[in-house]
């Protein structure tokens, strides 16, 4: 994936005062949610790796190698598995890299909404933690933002 993703992730972390590692975990979670919509029967076989240091972002589907015709997307026949991993054998597994671009607009929108929701929740928790010690105290403040869902 382009380095632009990691630059944006770092900028978002700075802008929202959220640790980049926490953002990476939220993006992983959102991408797994999006992948589950595309591969609904493969929930346990999906893996996402995001490493800001090496600037790698990859998603994999772990498939069981079978001799004959695969029963579903969780299986792959031996010949095809050997194109991915020449050492593949029947009964083993291979990690097939998924093209995130093929997930479609709906999956991307779902991931985006999930990340935005997580950021809102992180921000709420941070603000609560900042002012929680003032509970039962009388303070003066200025309202700068009102969220419709909080009303």
JSON list of C-alpha atoms in Angstrom, two decimals:
[
{"chain": "A", "resi": 1, "resn": "UNK", "atom": "CA", "xyz": [0.00, 0.00, 0.00]},
{"chain": "A", "resi": 2, "resn": "UNK", "atom": "CA", "xyz": [1.22, 3.51, -0.70]},
{"chain": "A", "resi": 3, "resn": "UNK", "atom": "CA", "xyz": [3.27, 5.32, 1.90]},
{"chain": "A", "resi": 4, "resn": "UNK", "atom": "CA", "xyz": [0.54, 7.98, 1.82]},
{"chain": "A", "resi": 5, "resn": "UNK", "atom": "CA", "xyz": [-1.59, 5.74, 4.03]},
{"chain": "A", "resi": 6, "resn": "UNK", "atom": "CA", "xyz": [1.02, 5.70, 6.77]},
{"chain": "A", "resi": 7, "resn": "UNK", "atom": "CA", "xyz": [1.63, 9.45, 6.46]},
{"chain": "A", "resi": 8, "resn": "UNK", "atom": "CA", "xyz": [-2.12, 10.05, 6.83]},
{"chain": "A", "resi": 9, "resn": "UNK", "atom": "CA", "xyz": [-2.28, 7.65, 9.77]},
{"chain": "A", "resi": 10, "resn": "UNK", "atom": "CA", "xyz": [0.52, 9.53, 11.50]},
{"chain": "A", "resi": 11, "resn": "UNK", "atom": "CA", "xyz": [-1.13, 12.89, 10.75]},
{"chain": "A", "resi": 12, "resn": "UNK", "atom": "CA", "xyz": [-4.46, 11.63, 12.07]},
{"chain": "A", "resi": 13, "resn": "UNK", "atom": "CA", "xyz": [-2.76, 10.44, 15.25]},
{"chain": "A", "resi": 14, "resn": "UNK", "atom": "CA", "xyz": [-1.16, 13.85, 15.75]},
{"chain": "A", "resi": 15, "resn": "UNK", "atom": "CA", "xyz": [-4.37, 15.71, 14.93]},
{"chain": "A", "resi": 16, "resn": "UNK", "atom": "CA", "xyz": [-6.53, 13.68, 17.30]},
{"chain": "A", "resi": 17, "resn": "UNK", "atom": "CA", "xyz": [-3.86, 13.10, 19.97]},
{"chain": "A", "resi": 18, "resn": "UNK", "atom": "CA", "xyz": [-4.31, 9.35, 19.59]},
{"chain": "A", "resi": 19, "resn": "UNK", "atom": "CA", "xyz": [-1.35, 6.96, 19.71]},
{"chain": "A", "resi": 20, "resn": "UNK", "atom": "CA", "xyz": [-0.47, 5.55, 16.28]},
{"chain": "A", "resi": 21, "resn": "UNK", "atom": "CA", "xyz": [-0.40, 1.99, 17.65]},
{"chain": "A", "resi": 22, "resn": "UNK", "atom": "CA", "xyz": [-3.99, 2.38, 18.85]},
{"chain": "A", "resi": 23, "resn": "UNK", "atom": "CA", "xyz": [-4.99, 3.76, 15.44]},
{"chain": "A", "resi": 24, "resn": "UNK", "atom": "CA", "xyz": [-3.33, 0.77, 13.76]},
{"chain": "A", "resi": 25, "resn": "UNK", "atom": "CA", "xyz": [-5.37, -1.60, 15.94]},
{"chain": "A", "resi": 26, "resn": "UNK", "atom": "CA", "xyz": [-8.60, 0.28, 15.05]},
{"chain": "A", "resi": 27, "resn": "UNK", "atom": "CA", "xyz": [-7.76, 0.14, 11.33]},
{"chain": "A", "resi": 28, "resn": "UNK", "atom": "CA", "xyz": [-7.01, -3.60, 11.60]},
{"chain": "A", "resi": 29, "resn": "UNK", "atom": "CA", "xyz": [-10.36, -4.15, 13.32]},
{"chain": "A", "resi": 30, "resn": "UNK", "atom": "CA", "xyz": [-12.21, -2.12, 10.69]},
{"chain": "A", "resi": 31, "resn": "UNK", "atom": "CA", "xyz": [-10.50, -3.94, 7.82]},
{"chain": "A", "resi": 32, "resn": "UNK", "atom": "CA", "xyz": [-11.35, -7.32, 9.35]},
{"chain": "A", "resi": 33, "resn": "UNK", "atom": "CA", "xyz": [-14.98, -6.20, 9.60]},
{"chain": "A", "resi": 34, "resn": "UNK", "atom": "CA", "xyz": [-14.95, -5.20, 5.93]},
{"chain": "A", "resi": 35, "resn": "UNK", "atom": "CA", "xyz": [-13.30, -8.49, 4.93]},
{"chain": "A", "resi": 36, "resn": "UNK", "atom": "CA", "xyz": [-15.93, -10.47, 6.83]},
{"chain": "A", "resi": 37, "resn": "UNK", "atom": "CA", "xyz": [-18.58, -8.93, 4.59]},
{"chain": "A", "resi": 38, "resn": "UNK", "atom": "CA", "xyz": [-16.74, -10.13, 1.50]},
{"chain": "A", "resi": 39, "resn": "UNK", "atom": "CA", "xyz": [-15.78, -13.52, 3.02]},
{"chain": "A", "resi": 40, "resn": "UNK", "atom": "CA", "xyz": [-18.61, -14.26, 5.49]},
{"chain": "A", "resi": 41, "resn": "UNK", "atom": "CA", "xyz": [-17.62, -17.93, 5.97]},
{"chain": "A", "resi": 42, "resn": "UNK", "atom": "CA", "xyz": [-13.95, -17.18, 6.65]},
{"chain": "A", "resi": 43, "resn": "UNK", "atom": "CA", "xyz": [-14.08, -15.16, 9.84]},
{"chain": "A", "resi": 44, "resn": "UNK", "atom": "CA", "xyz": [-11.42, -17.20, 11.65]},
{"chain": "A", "resi": 45, "resn": "UNK", "atom": "CA", "xyz": [-9.17, -17.42, 8.57]},
{"chain": "A", "resi": 46, "resn": "UNK", "atom": "CA", "xyz": [-8.67, -13.71, 7.90]},
{"chain": "A", "resi": 47, "resn": "UNK", "atom": "CA", "xyz": [-5.48, -11.92, 8.98]},
{"chain": "A", "resi": 48, "resn": "UNK", "atom": "CA", "xyz": [-4.44, -8.27, 8.71]},
{"chain": "A", "resi": 49, "resn": "UNK", "atom": "CA", "xyz": [-0.87, -7.08, 9.21]},
{"chain": "A", "resi": 50, "resn": "UNK", "atom": "CA", "xyz": [-0.08, -3.39, 9.45]},
{"chain": "A", "resi": 51, "resn": "UNK", "atom": "CA", "xyz": [3.46, -2.30, 10.27]},
{"chain": "A", "resi": 52, "resn": "UNK", "atom": "CA", "xyz": [4.10, 1.47, 10.24]},
{"chain": "A", "resi": 53, "resn": "UNK", "atom": "CA", "xyz": [7.86, 0.92, 10.60]},
{"chain": "A", "resi": 54, "resn": "UNK", "atom": "CA", "xyz": [8.20, -1.10, 7.39]},
{"chain": "A", "resi": 55, "resn": "UNK", "atom": "CA", "xyz": [5.16, 0.62, 5.84]},
{"chain": "A", "resi": 56, "resn": "UNK", "atom": "CA", "xyz": [3.41, -2.68, 5.05]},
{"chain": "A", "resi": 57, "resn": "UNK", "atom": "CA", "xyz": [-0.34, -3.21, 5.01]},
{"chain": "A", "resi": 58, "resn": "UNK", "atom": "CA", "xyz": [-1.42, -6.68, 3.96]},
{"chain": "A", "resi": 59, "resn": "UNK", "atom": "CA", "xyz": [-4.51, -8.83, 4.33]},
{"chain": "A", "resi": 60, "resn": "UNK", "atom": "CA", "xyz": [-4.50, -12.61, 4.05]},
{"chain": "A", "resi": 61, "resn": "UNK", "atom": "CA", "xyz": [-6.98, -15.46, 3.81]},
{"chain": "A", "resi": 62, "resn": "UNK", "atom": "CA", "xyz": [-5.60, -18.63, 5.40]},
{"chain": "A", "resi": 63, "resn": "UNK", "atom": "CA", "xyz": [-6.72, -21.58, 3.28]},
{"chain": "A", "resi": 64, "resn": "UNK", "atom": "CA", "xyz": [-6.49, -25.33, 3.91]},
{"chain": "A", "resi": 65, "resn": "UNK", "atom": "CA", "xyz": [-4.82, -27.26, 1.10]},
{"chain": "A", "resi": 66, "resn": "UNK", "atom": "CA", "xyz": [-6.96, -30.10, -0.31]},
{"chain": "A", "resi": 67, "resn": "UNK", "atom": "CA", "xyz": [-6.36, -32.71, -3.03]},
{"chain": "A", "resi": 68, "resn": "UNK", "atom": "CA", "xyz": [-9.54, -32.25, -5.08]},
{"chain": "A", "resi": 69, "resn": "UNK", "atom": "CA", "xyz": [-11.98, -29.43, -5.68]},
{"chain": "A", "resi": 70, "resn": "UNK", "atom": "CA", "xyz": [-12.24, -26.90, -2.82]},
{"chain": "A", "resi": 71, "resn": "UNK", "atom": "CA", "xyz": [-15.56, -26.89, -0.96]},
{"chain": "A", "resi": 72, "resn": "UNK", "atom": "CA", "xyz": [-15.51, -23.13, -0.22]},
{"chain": "A", "resi": 73, "resn": "UNK", "atom": "CA", "xyz": [-13.15, -20.14, -0.03]},
{"chain": "A", "resi": 74, "resn": "UNK", "atom": "CA", "xyz": [-11.47, -21.64, 3.05]},
{"chain": "A", "resi": 75, "resn": "UNK", "atom": "CA", "xyz": [-9.94, -24.39, 0.91]},
{"chain": "A", "resi": 76, "resn": "UNK", "atom": "CA", "xyz": [-7.57, -24.37, -2.04]},
{"chain": "A", "resi": 77, "resn": "UNK", "atom": "CA", "xyz": [-6.49, -27.22, -4.28]},
{"chain": "A", "resi": 78, "resn": "UNK", "atom": "CA", "xyz": [-2.89, -28.40, -4.20]},
{"chain": "A", "resi": 79, "resn": "UNK", "atom": "CA", "xyz": [-1.92, -27.14, -7.67]},
{"chain": "A", "resi": 80, "resn": "UNK", "atom": "CA", "xyz": [-3.13, -23.60, -6.96]},
{"chain": "A", "resi": 81, "resn": "UNK", "atom": "CA", "xyz": [-1.60, -23.65, -3.48]},
{"chain": "A", "resi": 82, "resn": "UNK", "atom": "CA", "xyz": [1.79, -24.47, -4.97]},
{"chain": "A", "resi": 83, "resn": "UNK", "atom": "CA", "xyz": [1.65, -21.29, -7.07]},
{"chain": "A", "resi": 84, "resn": "UNK", "atom": "CA", "xyz": [1.47, -19.38, -3.77]},
{"chain": "A", "resi": 85, "resn": "UNK", "atom": "CA", "xyz": [3.87, -21.58, -1.80]},
{"chain": "A", "resi": 86, "resn": "UNK", "atom": "CA", "xyz": [5.92, -24.23, -3.64]},
{"chain": "A", "resi": 87, "resn": "UNK", "atom": "CA", "xyz": [6.26, -26.19, -0.38]},
{"chain": "A", "resi": 88, "resn": "UNK", "atom": "CA", "xyz": [2.48, -26.51, 0.09]},
{"chain": "A", "resi": 89, "resn": "UNK", "atom": "CA", "xyz": [1.14, -29.97, 0.90]},
{"chain": "A", "resi": 90, "resn": "UNK", "atom": "CA", "xyz": [-2.29, -31.56, 1.35]},
{"chain": "A", "resi": 91, "resn": "UNK", "atom": "CA", "xyz": [-3.48, -30.96, 4.91]},
{"chain": "A", "resi": 92, "resn": "UNK", "atom": "CA", "xyz": [-1.35, -27.83, 5.31]},
{"chain": "A", "resi": 93, "resn": "UNK", "atom": "CA", "xyz": [-2.33, -24.20, 4.95]},
{"chain": "A", "resi": 94, "resn": "UNK", "atom": "CA", "xyz": [-1.32, -21.32, 2.70]},
{"chain": "A", "resi": 95, "resn": "UNK", "atom": "CA", "xyz": [-1.79, -17.62, 3.19]},
{"chain": "A", "resi": 96, "resn": "UNK", "atom": "CA", "xyz": [-3.35, -16.07, 0.10]},
{"chain": "A", "resi": 97, "resn": "UNK", "atom": "CA", "xyz": [-2.84, -12.33, -0.07]},
{"chain": "A", "resi": 98, "resn": "UNK", "atom": "CA", "xyz": [-6.11, -10.45, -0.65]},
{"chain": "A", "resi": 99, "resn": "UNK", "atom": "CA", "xyz": [-6.45, -7.42, -2.88]},
{"chain": "A", "resi": 100, "resn": "UNK", "atom": "CA", "xyz": [-8.07, -4.80, -0.67]},
{"chain": "A", "resi": 101, "resn": "UNK", "atom": "CA", "xyz": [-9.06, -2.77, -3.72]},
{"chain": "A", "resi": 102, "resn": "UNK", "atom": "CA", "xyz": [-11.48, -5.55, -4.74]},
{"chain": "A", "resi": 103, "resn": "UNK", "atom": "CA", "xyz": [-13.51, -5.22, -1.54]},
{"chain": "A", "resi": 104, "resn": "UNK", "atom": "CA", "xyz": [-15.64, -2.55, -3.12]},
{"chain": "A", "resi": 105, "resn": "UNK", "atom": "CA", "xyz": [-17.13, 0.72, -2.05]},
{"chain": "A", "resi": 106, "resn": "UNK", "atom": "CA", "xyz": [-19.51, -0.70, 0.56]},
{"chain": "A", "resi": 107, "resn": "UNK", "atom": "CA", "xyz": [-16.70, -2.43, 2.45]},
{"chain": "A", "resi": 108, "resn": "UNK", "atom": "CA", "xyz": [-14.54, 0.70, 2.31]},
{"chain": "A", "resi": 109, "resn": "UNK", "atom": "CA", "xyz": [-17.43, 2.81, 3.58]},
{"chain": "A", "resi": 110, "resn": "UNK", "atom": "CA", "xyz": [-18.04, 0.33, 6.40]},
{"chain": "A", "resi": 111, "resn": "UNK", "atom": "CA", "xyz": [-14.37, 0.44, 7.41]},
{"chain": "A", "resi": 112, "resn": "UNK", "atom": "CA", "xyz": [-14.37, 4.24, 7.31]},
{"chain": "A", "resi": 113, "resn": "UNK", "atom": "CA", "xyz": [-17.48, 4.47, 9.52]},
{"chain": "A", "resi": 114, "resn": "UNK", "atom": "CA", "xyz": [-16.02, 1.98, 11.97]},
{"chain": "A", "resi": 115, "resn": "UNK", "atom": "CA", "xyz": [-12.78, 3.98, 12.27]},
{"chain": "A", "resi": 116, "resn": "UNK", "atom": "CA", "xyz": [-14.67, 7.26, 12.70]},
{"chain": "A", "resi": 117, "resn": "UNK", "atom": "CA", "xyz": [-16.82, 5.72, 15.44]},
{"chain": "A", "resi": 118, "resn": "UNK", "atom": "CA", "xyz": [-13.74, 4.38, 17.22]},
{"chain": "A", "resi": 119, "resn": "UNK", "atom": "CA", "xyz": [-12.09, 7.81, 17.05]},
{"chain": "A", "resi": 120, "resn": "UNK", "atom": "CA", "xyz": [-15.19, 9.47, 18.52]},
{"chain": "A", "resi": 121, "resn": "UNK", "atom": "CA", "xyz": [-15.22, 6.94, 21.35]},
{"chain": "A", "resi": 122, "resn": "UNK", "atom": "CA", "xyz": [-11.51, 7.44, 22.05]},
{"chain": "A", "resi": 123, "resn": "UNK", "atom": "CA", "xyz": [-12.02, 11.21, 22.10]},
{"chain": "A", "resi": 124, "resn": "UNK", "atom": "CA", "xyz": [-15.00, 10.91, 24.49]},
{"chain": "A", "resi": 125, "resn": "UNK", "atom": "CA", "xyz": [-12.99, 8.70, 26.84]},
{"chain": "A", "resi": 126, "resn": "UNK", "atom": "CA", "xyz": [-10.06, 11.11, 26.75]},
{"chain": "A", "resi": 127, "resn": "UNK", "atom": "CA", "xyz": [-12.29, 14.10, 27.58]},
{"chain": "A", "resi": 128, "resn": "UNK", "atom": "CA", "xyz": [-14.03, 12.15, 30.34]},
{"chain": "A", "resi": 129, "resn": "UNK", "atom": "CA", "xyz": [-10.68, 11.19, 31.82]},
{"chain": "A", "resi": 130, "resn": "UNK", "atom": "CA", "xyz": [-9.52, 14.78, 31.63]},
{"chain": "A", "resi": 131, "resn": "UNK", "atom": "CA", "xyz": [-12.48, 16.11, 33.63]},
{"chain": "A", "resi": 132, "resn": "UNK", "atom": "CA", "xyz": [-13.51, 13.12, 35.74]},
{"chain": "A", "resi": 133, "resn": "UNK", "atom": "CA", "xyz": [-11.53, 14.37, 38.74]},
{"chain": "A", "resi": 134, "resn": "UNK", "atom": "CA", "xyz": [-13.78, 17.47, 38.76]},
{"chain": "A", "resi": 135, "resn": "UNK", "atom": "CA", "xyz": [-16.95, 15.47, 39.37]},
{"chain": "A", "resi": 136, "resn": "UNK", "atom": "CA", "xyz": [-19.23, 17.20, 41.91]},
{"chain": "A", "resi": 137, "resn": "UNK", "atom": "CA", "xyz": [-17.23, 20.45, 41.59]},
{"chain": "A", "resi": 138, "resn": "UNK", "atom": "CA", "xyz": [-18.74, 23.67, 40.29]},
{"chain": "A", "resi": 139, "resn": "UNK", "atom": "CA", "xyz": [-16.85, 24.88, 37.22]},
{"chain": "A", "resi": 140, "resn": "UNK", "atom": "CA", "xyz": [-17.31, 27.51, 34.53]},
{"chain": "A", "resi": 141, "resn": "UNK", "atom": "CA", "xyz": [-16.91, 26.48, 30.91]},
{"chain": "A", "resi": 142, "resn": "UNK", "atom": "CA", "xyz": [-17.79, 27.44, 27.37]},
{"chain": "A", "resi": 143, "resn": "UNK", "atom": "CA", "xyz": [-19.71, 24.99, 25.15]},
{"chain": "A", "resi": 144, "resn": "UNK", "atom": "CA", "xyz": [-17.91, 24.72, 21.81]},
{"chain": "A", "resi": 145, "resn": "UNK", "atom": "CA", "xyz": [-19.60, 21.67, 20.31]},
{"chain": "A", "resi": 146, "resn": "UNK", "atom": "CA", "xyz": [-22.86, 19.81, 20.77]},
{"chain": "A", "resi": 147, "resn": "UNK", "atom": "CA", "xyz": [-23.33, 16.38, 19.23]},
{"chain": "A", "resi": 148, "resn": "UNK", "atom": "CA", "xyz": [-26.85, 15.44, 18.15]},
{"chain": "A", "resi": 149, "resn": "UNK", "atom": "CA", "xyz": [-26.58, 11.88, 19.45]},
{"chain": "A", "resi": 150, "resn": "UNK", "atom": "CA", "xyz": [-25.65, 13.16, 22.93]},
{"chain": "A", "resi": 151, "resn": "UNK", "atom": "CA", "xyz": [-28.95, 15.04, 23.25]}
]
